[in-house]
């Protein structure tokens, strides 16, 4: 059989996935258990999802949620930190804690031969953490040092100010790490009080691996508290932000400017989700995307520029991020605004761009569900965002169905330059030149110390 090597082979359609069936039980009011039995490997993945994250901080106590999450693995009511981690090592346990705007997550991977002891330790960390004053002082010191280091990180300052600019007084605009003043002020009683709030917050427990649903129910119930748990309403997202559309933080001697540009956009449950991820992929989500090709390949002013939609329970931000050569700051900001407007008007998506974006999203999609930890986190997403059970099964199909008209409509609705807010952190002598003429108004100045202090 002869082969014409001048013609590229036609690829098969992108593979779909079959997400495993979830078995669920309501263990108590506000506490749900979700399991997936997988016996291929002698492992069990445990994930505790509290439906409250940094957004549960109050204006008077920023950073308390993250500090509390940091202390969950510092021991239990019956074990010191050293004893806890020795016990984890004995069962092959790997532990992780994570906190975002909408959720706090405690997760563990352990050998299934020790699943009974793993669940006992895990539940004690979630329900009965040690929260000792000496442990807190050490963790508090580490977090304070991390916060002080941010003063020297232009990218961190840009991220903090960007979210505050978009969300104002909404909890999404508050720095999860807190402020120096708040971290110094916290007491162990406040941390214990916040954990008490978590204990009355709805929670989802996900267990995936070599364990049956019935056994998981029995073992979890043995260690579950009987605290009633009540959901709290999310505060409304601000519809507009007053003041300058361009904020500038001076950083003397900086060789590059940190650029952030964006707006409040879409929640995870939006029907525009698939159109948004495709649009972002071709705009700034891949190396060959428009914004990166313009700023890196054509202009040579950055090592890389990217865009993203951050999907949250409420409307999350769309953002463009780049580290830009200082003397090209204004020109680059103008170029990004031009690219955003062009996608919905003068330069709509091409067939080649659309096909490339859809392929990039779908052809490797199945790799995100290979391990028990990946399945656990996917199941937690379904719970956190209240998504349909077939969300992952239909992802490739829905992405492949996104059309050029869908991309144009989304760009016109969400990505026009006149709706964008900007933040620049850079060298004032060079980065400020021409910024007032890019279309976002006269730059308003902020100081790094004020950004970190939440002012």
XYZ file of C-alpha atoms in Angstrom:
455
model
C 0.000 0.000 0.000
C 1.435 3.388 -1.003
C 1.335 6.342 1.392
C 1.182 9.960 0.262
C 3.551 11.595 2.743
C 2.680 15.047 1.447
C -0.717 14.901 3.171
C -1.136 15.068 6.931
C -3.265 12.290 8.423
C -6.760 13.218 9.520
C -6.954 12.874 13.316
C -9.721 10.935 15.002
C -12.429 12.885 16.837
C -11.341 13.948 20.333
C -11.884 11.163 22.857
C -14.583 11.666 25.425
C -14.535 10.316 28.948
C -16.933 8.383 31.113
C -16.701 9.909 34.562
C -17.347 7.222 37.193
C -20.738 7.040 38.840
C -20.849 8.748 42.215
C -22.501 7.067 45.186
C -23.850 9.567 47.710
C -25.184 9.555 51.255
C -26.395 12.362 53.479
C -24.552 11.630 56.712
C -26.066 14.513 58.672
C -27.804 17.803 57.865
C -25.286 19.722 55.767
C -22.767 16.851 55.443
C -22.677 14.779 52.275
C -20.465 11.768 51.511
C -19.559 11.034 47.890
C -17.619 7.897 46.990
C -16.165 6.174 43.938
C -14.931 2.595 44.380
C -11.761 1.899 42.386
C -9.860 -1.262 43.203
C -7.090 -1.147 40.592
C -4.547 0.183 43.110
C -4.294 -0.250 46.913
C -4.946 3.456 47.527
C -7.672 5.612 49.010
C -8.046 9.338 48.453
C -9.881 11.396 51.088
C -11.031 14.958 50.486
C -12.942 17.182 52.907
C -14.509 20.227 51.281
C -15.873 22.989 53.475
C -18.132 25.263 51.448
C -16.368 28.335 52.821
C -12.995 29.828 51.935
C -11.244 33.176 52.217
C -14.532 34.882 51.383
C -15.664 33.866 54.867
C -13.164 36.327 56.359
C -14.629 39.514 57.758
C -13.392 42.994 56.892
C -11.947 43.233 60.396
C -10.092 39.898 60.193
C -8.568 39.320 56.729
C -6.382 36.230 56.596
C -8.056 34.313 59.424
C -9.497 31.618 57.149
C -6.124 30.880 55.536
C -4.317 30.864 58.893
C -6.864 28.382 60.244
C -6.456 26.149 57.171
C -2.684 26.211 57.659
C -3.107 24.834 61.183
C -5.269 21.827 60.292
C -2.234 19.543 59.865
C -0.491 20.738 63.047
C -1.941 18.006 65.216
C -5.267 16.785 66.550
C -6.972 16.882 69.929
C -5.148 13.652 70.837
C -1.906 13.976 68.813
C 0.809 16.597 68.630
C 2.066 17.706 65.238
C 5.037 15.320 65.464
C 2.862 12.407 66.568
C 0.336 13.097 63.795
C 2.942 13.083 61.050
C 4.588 9.957 62.447
C 1.170 8.280 62.315
C 0.680 9.468 58.727
C 4.083 8.089 57.720
C 3.082 4.732 59.191
C 0.091 4.426 56.843
C 1.751 5.905 53.764
C -0.278 9.074 54.196
C 0.308 12.179 52.075
C -1.498 15.287 53.269
C -2.407 18.596 51.656
C -4.454 21.662 52.577
C -5.705 24.282 50.179
C -7.937 27.327 50.410
C -9.570 29.457 47.742
C -12.223 32.133 47.624
C -15.117 29.665 47.907
C -13.777 26.591 49.687
C -11.311 25.143 52.162
C -9.974 21.701 51.268
C -8.169 19.086 53.351
C -6.993 16.043 51.385
C -5.080 12.842 52.066
C -3.795 9.927 50.013
C -3.117 6.707 51.950
C -2.627 2.980 51.469
C -6.011 1.269 51.495
C -4.719 -1.452 53.827
C -4.727 1.286 56.497
C -7.977 2.960 55.445
C -9.608 2.674 58.865
C -6.729 4.471 60.585
C -6.482 6.958 57.676
C -10.123 7.959 58.040
C -9.735 8.282 61.808
C -6.736 10.628 61.481
C -8.354 12.523 58.636
C -11.619 13.116 60.464
C -9.782 14.218 63.584
C -7.839 16.819 61.588
C -11.027 18.109 60.003
C -13.282 17.996 63.048
C -10.909 18.138 66.029
C -7.657 19.893 65.065
C -5.180 20.701 67.845
C -5.026 24.484 67.258
C -2.346 24.945 69.895
C -0.969 28.392 70.769
C 2.660 27.409 70.186
C 1.895 25.850 66.797
C -0.075 28.918 65.838
C 2.793 31.263 66.790
C 5.147 29.379 64.478
C 2.713 29.283 61.546
C 1.801 32.918 62.167
C 5.473 33.867 61.926
C 5.867 31.978 58.646
C 2.831 33.694 57.144
C 4.045 37.119 58.284
C 7.420 36.511 56.636
C 5.666 35.408 53.440
C 3.538 38.547 53.468
C 6.566 40.795 53.986
C 8.302 39.110 51.068
C 5.397 40.107 48.824
C 6.525 43.717 49.184
C 9.420 42.760 46.897
C 7.306 40.820 44.394
C 5.889 42.985 41.630
C 3.689 40.166 40.340
C 2.142 39.566 43.778
C 1.451 43.281 44.246
C -0.178 43.439 40.814
C -2.394 40.420 41.589
C -3.523 41.822 44.957
C -4.331 45.272 43.617
C -6.025 43.902 40.498
C -8.545 41.842 42.484
C -9.195 44.740 44.849
C -9.748 47.060 41.897
C -12.276 44.721 40.297
C -14.204 43.695 43.404
C -13.930 46.655 45.756
C -15.391 45.718 49.144
C -16.620 42.288 48.015
C -14.803 39.353 49.702
C -13.258 38.316 46.362
C -11.304 41.582 46.459
C -9.783 40.856 49.846
C -6.282 39.349 50.057
C -6.609 35.829 51.422
C -3.221 36.031 53.117
C -4.443 38.989 55.201
C -2.452 42.044 56.247
C 0.539 42.463 58.528
C -1.663 44.163 61.108
C -4.301 41.429 61.106
C -1.803 38.557 61.217
C -0.003 40.114 64.185
C -3.292 40.671 65.991
C -4.852 37.195 65.719
C -5.102 35.051 68.832
C -5.511 31.303 69.110
C -9.031 31.875 70.421
C -9.925 33.643 67.159
C -8.562 30.710 65.152
C -10.558 28.275 67.272
C -13.605 30.470 66.786
C -13.171 30.408 63.023
C -12.833 26.637 63.023
C -16.040 26.591 65.016
C -17.659 28.485 62.143
C -16.281 25.906 59.698
C -17.765 23.159 61.860
C -21.225 24.618 61.249
C -20.633 25.170 57.507
C -21.945 22.675 54.924
C -19.290 20.148 53.939
C -18.763 17.466 51.314
C -16.516 14.461 52.000
C -15.193 12.689 48.895
C -13.595 9.229 49.165
C -12.205 7.537 46.050
C -10.301 4.277 45.843
C -10.139 0.807 47.305
C -13.093 1.077 49.690
C -16.810 0.395 49.352
C -19.445 3.040 49.956
C -20.914 1.096 52.849
C -17.575 0.803 54.618
C -16.862 4.503 54.038
C -20.222 5.464 55.569
C -19.582 3.272 58.612
C -16.053 4.568 59.241
C -16.861 8.232 58.691
C -19.953 8.199 60.900
C -17.844 6.809 63.718
C -15.845 10.069 63.841
C -18.324 12.686 62.567
C -19.513 15.442 64.891
C -23.226 16.157 65.221
C -22.959 19.949 64.786
C -25.810 21.352 62.645
C -24.504 22.970 59.452
C -26.193 25.873 57.689
C -25.352 27.503 54.343
C -24.893 31.273 54.166
C -25.915 33.456 51.235
C -23.143 34.765 48.996
C -22.756 38.576 49.042
C -23.668 40.269 45.779
C -20.944 41.107 43.260
C -20.434 44.859 42.677
C -21.886 45.903 39.327
C -19.469 48.791 38.809
C -16.335 50.263 40.336
C -15.887 53.990 40.642
C -12.623 55.828 40.104
C -9.705 55.462 37.728
C -9.629 52.486 35.359
C -5.820 52.331 35.547
C -3.819 51.984 38.774
C -0.036 52.303 38.963
C 2.332 51.079 41.693
C 5.847 52.571 41.385
C 8.744 50.129 41.689
C 12.050 51.961 41.371
C 14.683 50.238 39.251
C 12.392 47.523 37.888
C 13.496 46.194 34.496
C 9.968 45.004 33.701
C 6.413 46.124 34.308
C 3.785 43.772 35.655
C 0.607 44.245 33.616
C -2.865 43.126 34.662
C -5.943 43.927 32.624
C -9.449 42.574 33.004
C -12.939 42.743 34.402
C -15.501 40.892 36.494
C -16.904 38.259 34.133
C -18.543 34.851 34.574
C -19.359 32.321 37.336
C -18.617 28.622 36.883
C -22.281 27.741 36.355
C -22.674 30.072 33.374
C -24.146 28.555 30.182
C -21.341 30.421 28.373
C -18.649 28.318 30.081
C -17.578 26.282 27.058
C -17.589 29.259 24.698
C -15.497 31.142 27.262
C -12.798 28.468 27.625
C -12.495 28.133 23.841
C -12.333 31.898 23.379
C -9.700 32.245 26.061
C -7.580 29.452 24.580
C -7.242 31.223 21.242
C -6.924 34.681 22.778
C -4.325 34.095 25.497
C -4.533 30.546 26.816
C -1.840 28.917 24.660
C 1.621 29.741 23.344
C 0.263 30.369 19.839
C -2.631 32.516 21.118
C -3.124 36.006 19.775
C -1.902 38.017 22.748
C 1.269 35.976 23.235
C 2.090 36.014 19.536
C 1.652 39.789 19.429
C 3.704 40.677 22.519
C 6.329 37.914 22.484
C 6.786 36.815 18.887
C 6.016 40.009 16.989
C 7.082 42.710 19.460
C 9.619 40.797 21.579
C 8.745 42.679 24.784
C 7.878 39.721 27.058
C 8.784 36.088 27.669
C 5.098 35.287 27.735
C 1.632 36.807 28.019
C -1.533 34.930 28.897
C -5.203 35.397 29.618
C -7.653 33.436 31.733
C -11.187 33.220 33.042
C -11.186 32.341 36.746
C -14.471 30.557 37.327
C -15.840 30.880 40.878
C -19.217 30.335 42.554
C -20.011 33.946 41.761
C -18.783 35.975 38.798
C -15.029 35.490 38.589
C -12.477 37.676 36.802
C -11.223 37.631 33.256
C -7.599 38.752 33.205
C -4.624 39.316 30.933
C -1.229 38.970 32.636
C 2.278 39.732 31.398
C 5.705 40.911 32.521
C 6.586 43.625 29.996
C 9.784 45.421 29.069
C 9.476 48.719 30.958
C 9.803 51.099 28.014
C 7.129 49.154 26.092
C 4.470 49.240 28.839
C 2.042 51.712 27.257
C 2.416 50.237 23.780
C 1.828 46.713 25.090
C -1.258 47.720 27.068
C -2.608 49.376 23.915
C -1.837 46.231 21.881
C -3.768 44.049 24.320
C -6.796 46.349 24.177
C -6.658 46.243 20.372
C -6.545 42.428 20.380
C -9.527 42.219 22.720
C -11.670 44.519 20.580
C -10.579 42.924 17.302
C -11.771 39.444 18.278
C -15.356 40.620 18.406
C -15.190 42.961 15.421
C -12.471 43.547 12.825
C -10.578 40.256 13.185
C -12.956 37.464 14.142
C -11.689 33.974 14.889
C -10.489 31.945 11.916
C -11.383 28.323 11.272
C -7.771 27.320 11.971
C -7.701 29.166 15.319
C -11.028 27.700 16.373
C -9.996 24.155 15.484
C -6.654 24.530 17.268
C -8.290 25.897 20.424
C -10.888 23.143 20.579
C -8.251 20.453 20.005
C -5.996 21.882 22.721
C -8.854 21.629 25.223
C -10.178 18.194 24.278
C -7.367 15.940 23.081
C -5.617 15.704 26.431
C -8.734 16.109 28.553
C -8.935 12.463 29.651
C -5.513 12.728 31.336
C -7.121 14.868 34.040
C -9.024 11.873 35.470
C -6.377 9.137 35.690
C -5.599 9.027 39.424
C -7.795 8.680 42.487
C -6.734 12.187 43.597
C -7.823 13.659 40.264
C -11.202 11.939 40.475
C -11.607 13.202 44.061
C -10.960 16.791 43.048
C -13.269 16.518 40.061
C -16.073 15.203 42.276
C -15.415 18.092 44.683
C -15.861 20.549 41.808
C -19.274 19.075 41.048
C -20.243 19.580 44.686
C -18.798 23.059 45.130
C -20.289 24.552 41.980
C -23.470 22.431 42.027
C -22.786 21.080 38.536
C -24.690 18.285 36.751
C -23.321 14.757 37.073
C -22.553 14.607 33.311
C -20.437 17.795 33.345
C -17.152 16.027 32.557
C -18.689 13.433 30.240
C -20.016 16.142 27.946
C -17.085 18.580 28.091
C -15.408 17.513 24.825
C -18.736 17.349 22.994
C -19.719 20.847 24.131
C -16.310 22.362 23.410
C -16.333 20.817 19.933
C -19.760 22.383 19.330
C -18.531 25.955 19.983
C -18.779 27.948 16.746
C -17.097 31.060 15.408
C -20.342 32.959 16.025
C -20.266 31.824 19.678
C -16.723 33.194 20.063
C -17.664 36.502 18.440
C -20.740 36.892 20.630
C -18.791 36.146 23.808
C -16.005 38.562 22.857
C -18.514 41.315 22.162
C -20.278 40.714 25.455
C -17.322 40.261 27.818
C -14.017 41.263 26.226
C -14.389 44.791 24.905
C -11.645 47.199 25.865
C -14.024 49.827 27.215
C -15.033 47.454 30.054
C -11.483 46.680 31.204
C -9.633 47.794 34.334
C -5.845 47.886 34.436
C -3.031 47.626 36.980
C 0.652 48.316 36.290
C 3.535 47.770 38.725
C 6.751 49.173 37.316
C 9.547 51.690 37.053
C 7.894 55.140 37.067
C 10.532 56.845 34.917
C 9.865 54.531 31.964
C 6.634 52.585 32.560
C 4.456 55.663 32.987
C 5.337 57.143 29.610
C 2.266 57.235 27.404
C 0.014 55.305 29.801
C -2.490 58.144 29.976
C -3.129 57.865 26.235
C -4.009 54.150 25.968
C -7.706 54.721 26.694
C -8.002 53.822 30.393
C -7.638 57.370 31.694
C -4.924 58.999 33.760
C -3.089 56.450 35.953
C -3.902 56.669 39.646
C -0.971 55.916 41.939
C -0.817 53.402 44.790
C 2.092 52.585 47.114
C 3.222 49.012 47.723
C 2.800 49.357 51.483
C -0.766 50.564 50.998
C -1.546 47.579 48.737
C -0.300 45.124 51.382
C -2.131 46.983 54.148
C -5.392 46.710 52.239
C -5.768 50.464 51.811
